CSV table of C-alpha atoms in Angstrom, one decimal:
chain,number,residue,atom,x,y,z
A,10,MET,CA,9.6,-9.8,-43.5
A,11,ILE,CA,10.1,-9.9,-39.7
A,12,ASN,CA,12.8,-12.2,-38.5
A,13,ARG,CA,11.2,-13.8,-35.5
A,14,ALA,CA,14.4,-15.5,-34.5
A,15,GLU,CA,15.9,-12.2,-33.5
A,16,ALA,CA,14.7,-10.2,-30.4
A,17,PRO,CA,13.5,-6.7,-31.2
A,18,THR,CA,15.9,-3.9,-30.4
A,19,TYR,CA,15.2,-1.8,-27.3
A,20,LYS,CA,16.1,1.6,-26.0
A,21,GLN,CA,16.2,2.8,-22.5
A,22,PRO,CA,14.0,5.9,-21.8
A,23,GLU,CA,16.1,9.0,-21.4
A,24,LYS,CA,13.9,10.6,-18.8
A,25,LEU,CA,10.5,10.3,-17.1
A,26,ASN,CA,7.7,12.7,-18.3
A,27,ILE,CA,5.7,13.1,-15.1
A,28,LEU,CA,2.7,15.3,-15.0
A,29,ALA,CA,3.3,18.2,-12.6
A,30,ALA,CA,0.8,19.0,-9.9
A,31,LYS,CA,-0.8,22.4,-9.7
A,32,GLU,CA,-1.2,23.5,-6.0
A,33,PHE,CA,-3.9,25.7,-4.6
A,34,LYS,CA,-5.9,26.0,-1.4
A,35,LEU,CA,-9.6,26.1,-0.7
A,36,GLN,CA,-11.1,29.0,1.1
A,37,ASN,CA,-10.8,27.3,4.4
A,38,GLY,CA,-7.2,26.4,3.9
A,39,ILE,CA,-7.5,22.8,2.6
A,40,PRO,CA,-4.5,22.1,0.3
A,41,VAL,CA,-5.2,20.7,-3.1
A,42,GLN,CA,-2.9,19.1,-5.6
A,43,TYR,CA,-4.3,18.9,-9.1
A,44,ILE,CA,-2.7,16.6,-11.7
A,45,GLU,CA,-4.3,17.7,-14.9
A,46,GLY,CA,-4.0,15.4,-17.9
A,47,GLY,CA,-5.4,12.5,-19.8
A,48,THR,CA,-7.5,12.3,-23.0
A,49,GLN,CA,-10.9,11.5,-21.5
A,50,GLU,CA,-13.2,13.8,-19.5
A,51,VAL,CA,-12.8,11.7,-16.4
A,52,CYS,CA,-11.5,12.7,-13.0
A,53,LYS,CA,-10.5,11.2,-9.7
A,54,ILE,CA,-10.8,13.0,-6.3
A,55,ASP,CA,-9.0,11.7,-3.2
A,56,LEU,CA,-9.9,13.2,0.2
A,57,ILE,CA,-7.1,12.1,2.6
A,58,PHE,CA,-7.2,12.2,6.4
A,59,PRO,CA,-4.7,11.2,9.1
A,60,ALA,CA,-7.1,8.4,10.2
A,61,GLY,CA,-5.1,5.2,9.9
A,62,VAL,CA,-4.1,2.4,12.3
A,63,VAL,CA,-1.5,4.6,13.9
A,64,GLN,CA,-4.0,7.2,15.0
A,65,SER,CA,-6.5,4.6,16.3
A,66,HIS,CA,-6.4,3.2,19.8
A,67,LYS,CA,-8.0,-0.1,18.9
A,68,PRO,CA,-7.5,-2.7,16.2
A,69,LEU,CA,-10.2,-2.6,13.5
A,70,LEU,CA,-11.2,1.0,14.4
A,71,ALA,CA,-9.7,2.9,11.5
A,72,SER,CA,-10.9,0.5,8.8
A,73,PHE,CA,-14.4,0.2,10.3
A,74,THR,CA,-14.8,3.9,10.5
A,75,SER,CA,-13.7,4.5,6.9
A,76,ASN,CA,-16.0,1.7,5.6
A,77,LEU,CA,-19.1,2.7,7.6
A,78,MET,CA,-18.8,6.3,6.3
A,79,LEU,CA,-20.2,5.0,3.0
A,80,GLU,CA,-23.1,3.2,4.7
A,81,GLY,CA,-25.5,6.1,5.4
A,82,THR,CA,-25.5,9.8,6.1
A,83,GLU,CA,-27.8,12.3,7.7
A,84,ASN,CA,-29.6,12.8,4.4
A,85,MET,CA,-28.9,9.6,2.4
A,86,THR,CA,-29.2,5.9,3.1
A,87,SER,CA,-26.5,3.5,2.0
A,88,PHE,CA,-28.9,2.3,-0.8
A,89,GLU,CA,-29.4,5.9,-2.0
A,90,ILE,CA,-25.7,6.5,-2.0
A,91,ALA,CA,-25.0,3.4,-4.1
A,92,GLU,CA,-27.9,4.1,-6.4
A,93,LYS,CA,-26.9,7.6,-7.2
A,94,VAL,CA,-23.2,6.6,-7.8
A,95,ASP,CA,-24.3,3.8,-10.1
A,96,TYR,CA,-26.8,5.9,-12.0
A,97,TYR,CA,-24.0,8.3,-13.1
A,98,GLY,CA,-21.5,5.5,-13.9
A,99,ALA,CA,-19.2,6.6,-11.1
A,100,PHE,CA,-17.2,4.7,-8.4
A,101,LEU,CA,-17.0,5.7,-4.7
A,102,ALA,CA,-14.6,3.8,-2.5
A,103,GLN,CA,-12.5,4.1,0.6
A,104,SER,CA,-9.1,2.7,1.8
A,105,THR,CA,-7.1,2.7,5.0
A,106,ASN,CA,-3.5,2.1,5.7
A,107,TYR,CA,-1.3,2.6,8.7
A,108,HIS,CA,-1.1,6.4,8.6
A,109,HIS,CA,-4.0,7.6,6.4
A,110,SER,CA,-7.5,6.9,5.3
A,111,GLN,CA,-9.1,8.3,2.1
A,112,VAL,CA,-12.4,8.5,0.3
A,113,THR,CA,-12.1,8.4,-3.5
A,114,LEU,CA,-14.5,9.4,-6.2
A,115,TYR,CA,-14.1,8.4,-9.9
A,116,THR,CA,-16.5,10.2,-12.2
A,117,LEU,CA,-17.1,11.7,-15.6
A,118,THR,CA,-16.2,15.3,-15.4
A,119,LYS,CA,-19.7,16.4,-16.6
A,120,HIS,CA,-21.3,14.7,-13.6
A,121,LEU,CA,-19.1,16.4,-10.9
A,122,ASP,CA,-21.9,18.7,-9.8
A,123,LYS,CA,-24.2,15.7,-9.3
A,124,LEU,CA,-21.7,13.6,-7.4
A,125,LEU,CA,-19.7,16.0,-5.3
A,126,PRO,CA,-22.8,16.5,-3.0
A,127,VAL,CA,-22.7,12.7,-2.4
A,128,LEU,CA,-19.0,12.8,-1.6
A,129,GLU,CA,-19.7,15.8,0.7
A,130,GLU,CA,-22.4,13.8,2.5
A,131,VAL,CA,-20.1,10.8,3.0
A,132,VAL,CA,-17.3,12.9,4.4
A,133,LYS,CA,-19.2,15.5,6.4
A,134,ARG,CA,-22.3,13.8,7.7
A,135,PRO,CA,-22.0,10.0,8.2
A,136,VAL,CA,-24.3,8.7,10.9
A,137,PHE,CA,-22.8,5.3,11.8
A,138,SER,CA,-26.1,3.6,12.4
A,139,GLN,CA,-26.2,0.6,14.7
A,140,HIS,CA,-28.0,-1.5,12.1
A,141,GLU,CA,-25.4,-0.9,9.4
A,142,PHE,CA,-22.6,-1.4,12.0
A,143,ASP,CA,-24.1,-4.8,13.1
A,144,ILE,CA,-24.3,-6.0,9.5
A,145,TYR,CA,-20.8,-4.9,8.7
A,146,LEU,CA,-19.4,-6.3,11.9
A,147,ALA,CA,-20.9,-9.8,11.3
A,148,LYS,CA,-19.6,-9.9,7.7
A,149,LYS,CA,-16.1,-8.8,8.6
A,150,LYS,CA,-15.9,-11.2,11.5
A,151,GLN,CA,-16.9,-14.1,9.2
A,152,ASP,CA,-14.3,-12.9,6.6
A,153,PHE,CA,-11.7,-12.8,9.3
A,154,LEU,CA,-12.5,-16.4,10.4
A,155,VAL,CA,-12.3,-17.6,6.8
A,156,ASP,CA,-9.0,-15.8,6.2
A,157,SER,CA,-7.7,-17.3,9.4
A,158,GLU,CA,-7.8,-20.8,7.8
A,159,LYS,CA,-5.3,-19.7,5.2
A,160,VAL,CA,-1.7,-20.4,5.9
A,161,LYS,CA,-0.5,-17.3,4.0
A,162,THR,CA,-2.7,-15.1,6.2
A,163,LEU,CA,-1.4,-16.7,9.4
A,164,ALA,CA,2.2,-16.3,8.2
A,165,HIS,CA,1.6,-12.6,7.3
A,166,ARG,CA,0.0,-11.8,10.7
A,167,LYS,CA,2.8,-13.5,12.6
A,168,SER,CA,5.5,-11.7,10.6
A,169,GLN,CA,4.0,-8.3,11.5
A,170,GLU,CA,3.9,-9.2,15.1
A,171,ILE,CA,7.5,-10.4,15.4
A,172,LEU,CA,8.9,-7.5,13.3
A,173,PHE,CA,7.3,-4.8,15.4
A,174,THR,CA,5.6,-6.5,18.5
A,175,ASN,CA,2.1,-5.6,19.6
A,176,ALA,CA,3.4,-2.5,21.4
A,177,HIS,CA,3.8,-0.8,18.0
A,178,PRO,CA,0.8,0.0,15.7
A,179,TYR,CA,2.6,-1.8,12.8
A,180,GLY,CA,2.6,-5.0,14.8
A,181,ARG,CA,-0.9,-4.6,16.3
A,182,VAL,CA,-2.6,-7.5,14.5
A,183,ALA,CA,-6.4,-8.0,14.9
A,184,LYS,CA,-7.6,-11.1,16.9
A,185,VAL,CA,-11.1,-12.5,16.8
A,186,HIS,CA,-11.9,-11.1,20.3
A,187,HIS,CA,-11.3,-7.6,18.9
A,188,PHE,CA,-14.6,-7.8,17.0
A,189,ASP,CA,-16.4,-8.0,20.3
A,190,GLU,CA,-14.6,-5.0,21.7
A,191,ILE,CA,-15.5,-2.3,19.2
A,192,GLY,CA,-18.8,-0.4,19.1
A,193,VAL,CA,-20.5,2.4,17.2
A,194,GLU,CA,-19.5,5.1,19.7
A,195,ASP,CA,-15.8,4.2,19.1
A,196,LEU,CA,-16.4,5.0,15.4
A,197,LYS,CA,-18.2,8.2,16.1
A,198,ASP,CA,-15.4,9.4,18.4
A,199,PHE,CA,-12.6,8.5,16.0
A,200,TYR,CA,-14.4,10.2,13.2
A,201,LYS,CA,-14.8,13.5,15.1
A,202,LYS,CA,-11.1,13.5,16.0
A,203,GLN,CA,-9.6,12.6,12.6
A,204,TYR,CA,-12.0,13.6,9.8
A,205,ALA,CA,-11.8,17.3,10.2
A,206,SER,CA,-11.5,20.0,7.6
A,207,ASN,CA,-8.1,21.3,8.9
A,208,LEU,CA,-6.7,17.7,8.7
A,209,CYS,CA,-7.9,17.1,5.1
A,210,GLU,CA,-5.7,17.0,2.0
A,211,VAL,CA,-7.1,16.7,-1.5
A,212,ILE,CA,-5.6,15.2,-4.7
A,213,VAL,CA,-7.5,15.7,-7.9
A,214,SER,CA,-6.3,14.0,-11.1
A,215,GLY,CA,-7.6,13.8,-14.7
A,216,ARG,CA,-9.8,16.4,-16.3
A,217,GLY,CA,-11.5,18.4,-13.6
A,218,GLY,CA,-13.0,21.0,-15.9
A,219,ASP,CA,-13.1,24.8,-15.7
A,220,LYS,CA,-15.3,24.8,-12.6
A,221,LEU,CA,-13.2,22.4,-10.5
A,222,GLU,CA,-11.9,24.9,-8.0
A,223,SER,CA,-15.3,26.6,-7.5
A,224,PHE,CA,-17.0,23.2,-7.1
A,225,LEU,CA,-14.4,22.1,-4.5
A,226,ASN,CA,-14.9,25.4,-2.6
A,227,GLN,CA,-18.7,25.0,-2.8
A,228,TYR,CA,-18.7,21.6,-1.2
A,229,PHE,CA,-15.5,21.4,0.9
A,230,GLY,CA,-14.2,25.0,1.2
A,231,GLY,CA,-16.6,26.3,3.8
A,232,ASP,CA,-16.5,26.3,7.6
A,233,ASP,CA,-19.6,24.0,7.9
A,234,TRP,CA,-17.6,21.0,9.0
A,235,SER,CA,-15.5,20.3,12.0
A,236,VAL,CA,-12.1,21.5,13.0
A,237,ALA,CA,-10.0,19.3,15.3
A,238,ALA,CA,-6.7,19.7,17.2
A,239,PRO,CA,-4.1,17.8,15.3
A,240,GLU,CA,-2.4,15.1,17.3
A,241,GLU,CA,0.9,13.5,16.4
A,242,PRO,CA,1.0,10.0,17.9
A,243,LYS,CA,4.2,9.1,19.6
A,244,LEU,CA,5.2,5.8,18.3
A,245,PRO,CA,7.5,3.5,20.3
A,246,GLU,CA,10.9,2.4,19.1
A,247,VAL,CA,10.7,-0.4,16.5
A,248,LYS,CA,11.8,-3.6,18.3
A,249,GLY,CA,11.5,-7.1,16.9
A,250,GLU,CA,11.4,-10.4,18.8
A,251,ALA,CA,14.7,-11.9,20.0
A,252,ARG,CA,14.3,-15.4,18.6
A,253,ARG,CA,14.5,-16.0,14.8
A,254,PHE,CA,12.3,-18.9,14.0
A,255,PHE,CA,8.5,-19.2,14.4
A,256,LEU,CA,6.1,-22.0,13.5
A,257,VAL,CA,2.4,-21.3,13.4
A,258,GLU,CA,1.0,-24.9,13.4
A,259,LYS,CA,-2.0,-25.8,11.3
A,260,ALA,CA,-2.3,-29.6,11.3
A,261,ASP,CA,-4.6,-30.1,8.3
A,262,ALA,CA,-2.6,-27.8,6.0
A,263,LYS,CA,-1.4,-29.3,2.7
A,264,GLN,CA,1.0,-26.5,2.1
A,265,SER,CA,3.3,-24.4,4.3
A,266,ALA,CA,3.4,-20.6,3.9
A,267,ILE,CA,6.9,-19.2,4.3
A,268,LYS,CA,7.8,-15.6,5.3
A,269,ILE,CA,11.4,-14.7,5.7
A,270,VAL,CA,11.5,-11.1,6.8
A,271,ARG,CA,13.7,-8.4,8.4
A,272,ASN,CA,13.3,-4.7,9.4
A,273,SER,CA,14.5,-2.4,6.7
A,274,VAL,CA,14.7,1.2,5.6
A,275,THR,CA,12.0,3.8,4.6
A,276,LYS,CA,11.6,5.8,1.4
A,277,ASP,CA,13.6,8.7,2.7
A,278,HIS,CA,16.7,6.6,3.5
A,279,GLU,CA,19.7,6.8,1.1
A,280,ASP,CA,19.7,3.0,0.6
A,281,TYR,CA,16.0,2.7,-0.3
A,282,LEU,CA,16.2,3.3,-4.0
A,283,PRO,CA,19.3,1.1,-4.7
A,284,LEU,CA,17.6,-1.6,-2.5
A,285,GLN,CA,14.8,-1.7,-5.1
A,286,VAL,CA,17.3,-2.9,-7.7
A,287,LEU,CA,18.8,-5.5,-5.4
A,288,ASN,CA,15.3,-6.7,-4.6
A,289,THR,CA,14.3,-7.0,-8.2
A,290,VAL,CA,17.4,-9.1,-9.0
A,291,PHE,CA,16.8,-11.3,-6.0
A,292,GLY,CA,13.1,-11.9,-6.2
A,293,GLY,CA,11.2,-8.9,-7.4
A,294,TYR,CA,10.1,-10.1,-10.9
A,295,PHE,CA,9.3,-13.2,-12.8
A,296,GLY,CA,12.8,-13.7,-14.1
A,297,SER,CA,14.4,-13.2,-10.6
A,298,ARG,CA,16.9,-15.5,-8.9
A,299,LEU,CA,14.3,-16.9,-6.5
A,300,MET,CA,11.8,-17.7,-9.3
A,301,THR,CA,14.5,-19.3,-11.4
A,302,ASN,CA,15.8,-21.5,-8.6
A,303,LEU,CA,12.7,-22.5,-6.6
A,304,ARG,CA,10.1,-22.5,-9.4
A,305,GLU,CA,11.9,-23.2,-12.7
A,306,GLU,CA,14.8,-25.4,-11.6
A,307,LYS,CA,13.5,-27.2,-8.4
A,308,GLY,CA,9.7,-27.1,-8.9
A,309,LEU,CA,9.1,-26.3,-5.2
A,310,THR,CA,6.5,-23.6,-5.7
A,311,TYR,CA,4.2,-21.9,-8.3
A,312,GLY,CA,5.4,-18.5,-7.2
A,313,ILE,CA,7.9,-16.8,-4.9
A,314,SER,CA,8.8,-13.2,-4.5
A,315,SER,CA,10.9,-10.8,-2.5
A,316,TYR,CA,9.5,-7.4,-1.6
A,317,THR,CA,10.2,-4.1,0.1
A,318,ILE,CA,7.6,-2.2,2.1
A,319,SER,CA,8.1,1.3,3.4
A,320,PHE,CA,5.9,2.7,6.1
A,321,ILE,CA,6.6,6.1,7.4
A,322,GLU,CA,8.5,5.0,10.5
A,323,ALA,CA,10.0,1.7,9.4
A,324,GLY,CA,10.4,-0.7,6.5
A,325,ILE,CA,10.3,-4.4,5.7
A,326,PHE,CA,12.5,-6.5,3.4
A,327,GLY,CA,10.9,-10.0,2.9
A,328,VAL,CA,10.4,-13.2,1.0
A,329,SER,CA,7.1,-14.9,0.6
A,330,THR,CA,6.1,-18.2,-0.9
A,331,GLU,CA,4.0,-21.4,-0.3
A,332,VAL,CA,5.4,-24.9,-0.8
A,333,VAL,CA,4.3,-28.5,-0.1
A,334,ALA,CA,4.8,-29.0,3.6
A,335,GLU,CA,7.4,-31.8,3.1
A,336,LYS,CA,9.6,-29.4,1.0
A,337,ARG,CA,9.6,-26.4,3.3
A,338,ASP,CA,13.0,-27.0,4.8
A,339,LEU,CA,14.6,-27.3,1.4
A,340,ALA,CA,12.8,-24.1,0.2
A,341,VAL,CA,14.1,-22.1,3.2
A,342,SER,CA,17.6,-23.5,2.6
A,343,GLU,CA,17.5,-22.4,-1.0
A,344,ILE,CA,16.3,-18.9,-0.2
A,345,PHE,CA,19.2,-18.4,2.1
A,346,ALA,CA,21.5,-19.9,-0.4
A,347,GLU,CA,20.4,-17.3,-3.0
A,348,MET,CA,21.2,-14.6,-0.4
A,349,GLY,CA,24.7,-16.0,-0.1
A,350,LYS,CA,25.2,-15.9,-3.9
A,351,MET,CA,24.1,-12.3,-4.0
A,352,GLN,CA,26.6,-11.5,-1.4
A,353,ASN,CA,29.5,-13.4,-2.8
A,354,ASN,CA,29.2,-12.9,-6.6
A,355,LEU,CA,28.7,-10.0,-8.9
A,356,VAL,CA,25.5,-9.8,-11.0
A,357,SER,CA,26.5,-10.4,-14.6
A,358,ASP,CA,26.2,-7.6,-17.1
A,359,GLU,CA,23.5,-9.4,-19.0
A,360,GLU,CA,21.3,-10.0,-16.0
A,361,LEU,CA,21.8,-6.4,-14.7
A,362,SER,CA,20.9,-5.0,-18.1
A,363,ARG,CA,17.8,-7.1,-18.2
A,364,VAL,CA,16.7,-6.0,-14.7
A,365,LYS,CA,17.4,-2.3,-15.5
A,366,ASN,CA,15.3,-2.5,-18.7
A,367,TYR,CA,12.5,-4.2,-16.8
A,368,MET,CA,12.5,-1.7,-13.9
A,369,LEU,CA,12.6,1.4,-16.2
A,370,GLY,CA,9.7,-0.1,-18.2
A,371,GLU,CA,7.7,-0.7,-15.0
A,372,LEU,CA,8.4,2.8,-13.8
A,373,GLN,CA,7.1,4.3,-17.0
A,374,ARG,CA,4.0,2.1,-16.8
A,375,ASN,CA,3.4,2.9,-13.2
A,376,LEU,CA,3.5,6.6,-13.9
A,377,ASP,CA,1.4,6.6,-17.0
A,378,GLY,CA,-1.5,8.9,-16.8
A,379,PRO,CA,-2.9,11.3,-14.2
A,380,PHE,CA,-4.5,8.7,-12.0
A,381,ALA,CA,-1.2,6.8,-11.7
A,382,VAL,CA,0.7,10.0,-10.9
A,383,SER,CA,-1.8,10.9,-8.2
A,384,ASP,CA,-1.1,7.5,-6.6
A,385,ALA,CA,2.6,8.3,-6.7
A,386,TYR,CA,2.0,11.7,-5.0
A,387,ARG,CA,-0.1,10.0,-2.4
A,388,GLY,CA,2.6,7.3,-1.8
A,389,LEU,CA,5.1,10.0,-0.8
A,390,MET,CA,2.9,11.6,1.8
A,391,GLY,CA,4.6,11.7,5.2
A,392,PHE,CA,8.1,11.4,3.7
A,393,LYS,CA,10.7,14.2,3.1
A,394,SER,CA,10.3,13.6,-0.7
A,395,ASP,CA,8.6,15.1,-3.7
A,396,ILE,CA,7.9,13.9,-7.2
A,397,SER,CA,11.7,14.3,-8.0
A,398,PHE,CA,11.9,11.0,-6.0
A,399,TYR,CA,11.0,9.2,-9.3
A,400,HIS,CA,13.5,11.2,-11.4
A,401,LYS,CA,16.2,10.2,-8.9
A,402,PHE,CA,15.0,6.6,-9.1
A,403,THR,CA,15.3,6.6,-12.9
A,404,GLU,CA,18.9,7.9,-12.8
A,405,LEU,CA,19.9,5.4,-10.1
A,406,VAL,CA,18.5,2.4,-12.0
A,407,LYS,CA,20.4,3.5,-15.1
A,408,ASN,CA,23.7,4.0,-13.3
A,409,ILE,CA,23.9,1.4,-10.5
A,410,THR,CA,26.7,-1.0,-10.8
A,411,ALA,CA,27.1,-4.7,-10.0
A,412,LYS,CA,29.6,-3.9,-7.3
A,413,GLU,CA,27.1,-1.5,-5.6
A,414,ILE,CA,24.4,-4.2,-5.6
A,415,GLN,CA,26.9,-6.7,-4.1
A,416,THR,CA,27.7,-4.2,-1.3
A,417,LEU,CA,24.0,-3.8,-0.6
A,418,ALA,CA,23.5,-7.5,-0.5
A,419,GLN,CA,26.3,-7.8,2.1
A,420,LYS,CA,24.5,-5.2,4.2
A,421,TYR,CA,20.9,-6.3,3.8
A,422,LEU,CA,20.9,-10.0,3.0
A,423,ASN,CA,22.6,-11.4,6.0
A,424,PRO,CA,20.6,-14.5,7.1
A,425,GLN,CA,21.1,-13.8,10.8
A,426,ASP,CA,19.2,-10.6,10.4
A,427,PHE,CA,16.0,-12.3,9.1
A,428,TYR,CA,13.1,-13.9,10.9
A,429,THR,CA,11.8,-17.2,9.5
A,430,VAL,CA,8.0,-17.7,9.8
A,431,ILE,CA,6.3,-20.8,8.7
A,432,ALA,CA,2.5,-21.4,8.9
A,433,GLY,CA,1.4,-25.0,8.3
A,434,LYS,CA,2.2,-28.4,9.6
């Protein structure tokens, strides 16, 4: 019989088993990383371009271009694209971040030859029709106005602005008037400059089949699509605002959204990996200090978390939550109090062991399978890192000490280094 009064034993994983990428180039020089694995005959193909917010000269431009590529090509309407993808049980999507945009196809391997021509159309021959643009513009403007009523959105936008200022692409937050300042010709021009064959990188994961390389060469390895001169945008120095408290007033708000943020380090900084352990203890999982204090003990919020974000040029360390408006000052005070505890006291052996087990388990889960590994490879693009980054992470989590975490807290959890942003009344 199982004794349910006793917790099951656990064992830390000795090492990560990460699928290795096979590297090759298409006939026109496009680099391909192929993470082969999985038990099902399914594959994912990511075509990645330097076409993010950093490369665009207007807010909205990068995301609008990426989205409208799927809304009609020289040979296929948006309906025909969607119909063919649905018919074969596939999924076609796009995404945009600060430095890259990508087009992604998920498909059964046996249908690659049917769906790669669709992906080729989308990447090589989008038309950016005025009709589709007008529909998309109206929808996104309405979405923007709806989101602008949410205090958490207002707090997020303001935090980006104050951390980087609008002189830097990271702090260039869209405003409603920007929807009236973008047109189809902007999209066409941005597409020509950034979606070129010599700027493309490909990551394939899953089961690509024996014909994968020949298929990729057939549809993307030729000289029938554009070549562009690569441009490295010169980004200004990261400078935040001078004052430390910001209130975005919303008179009818029942809750206040709180963002407490500071500039931080990037993935290639020596403190980045140990900072992930500090963050997890502080507010990075359900059993964290912040959750225990503000949710479980004081009932101030349903949820609170701390987080780290690494862009290529800068990072963020922050805390995010929503509380009843009348309790916001108490919540802010308790957040800073928890910072002080992290600085002044060592994490107990029991808590540190629990956090290490949690983090190692999450790392295993997040790198489980070829699709997850391809996302990990993509997340390292632009940094001086390779997949050994995750092996180093595993060893660091296993060996970090309570004293090292306290030293990090004394360096990164100084209240005077943080901005406090509150959106609400």
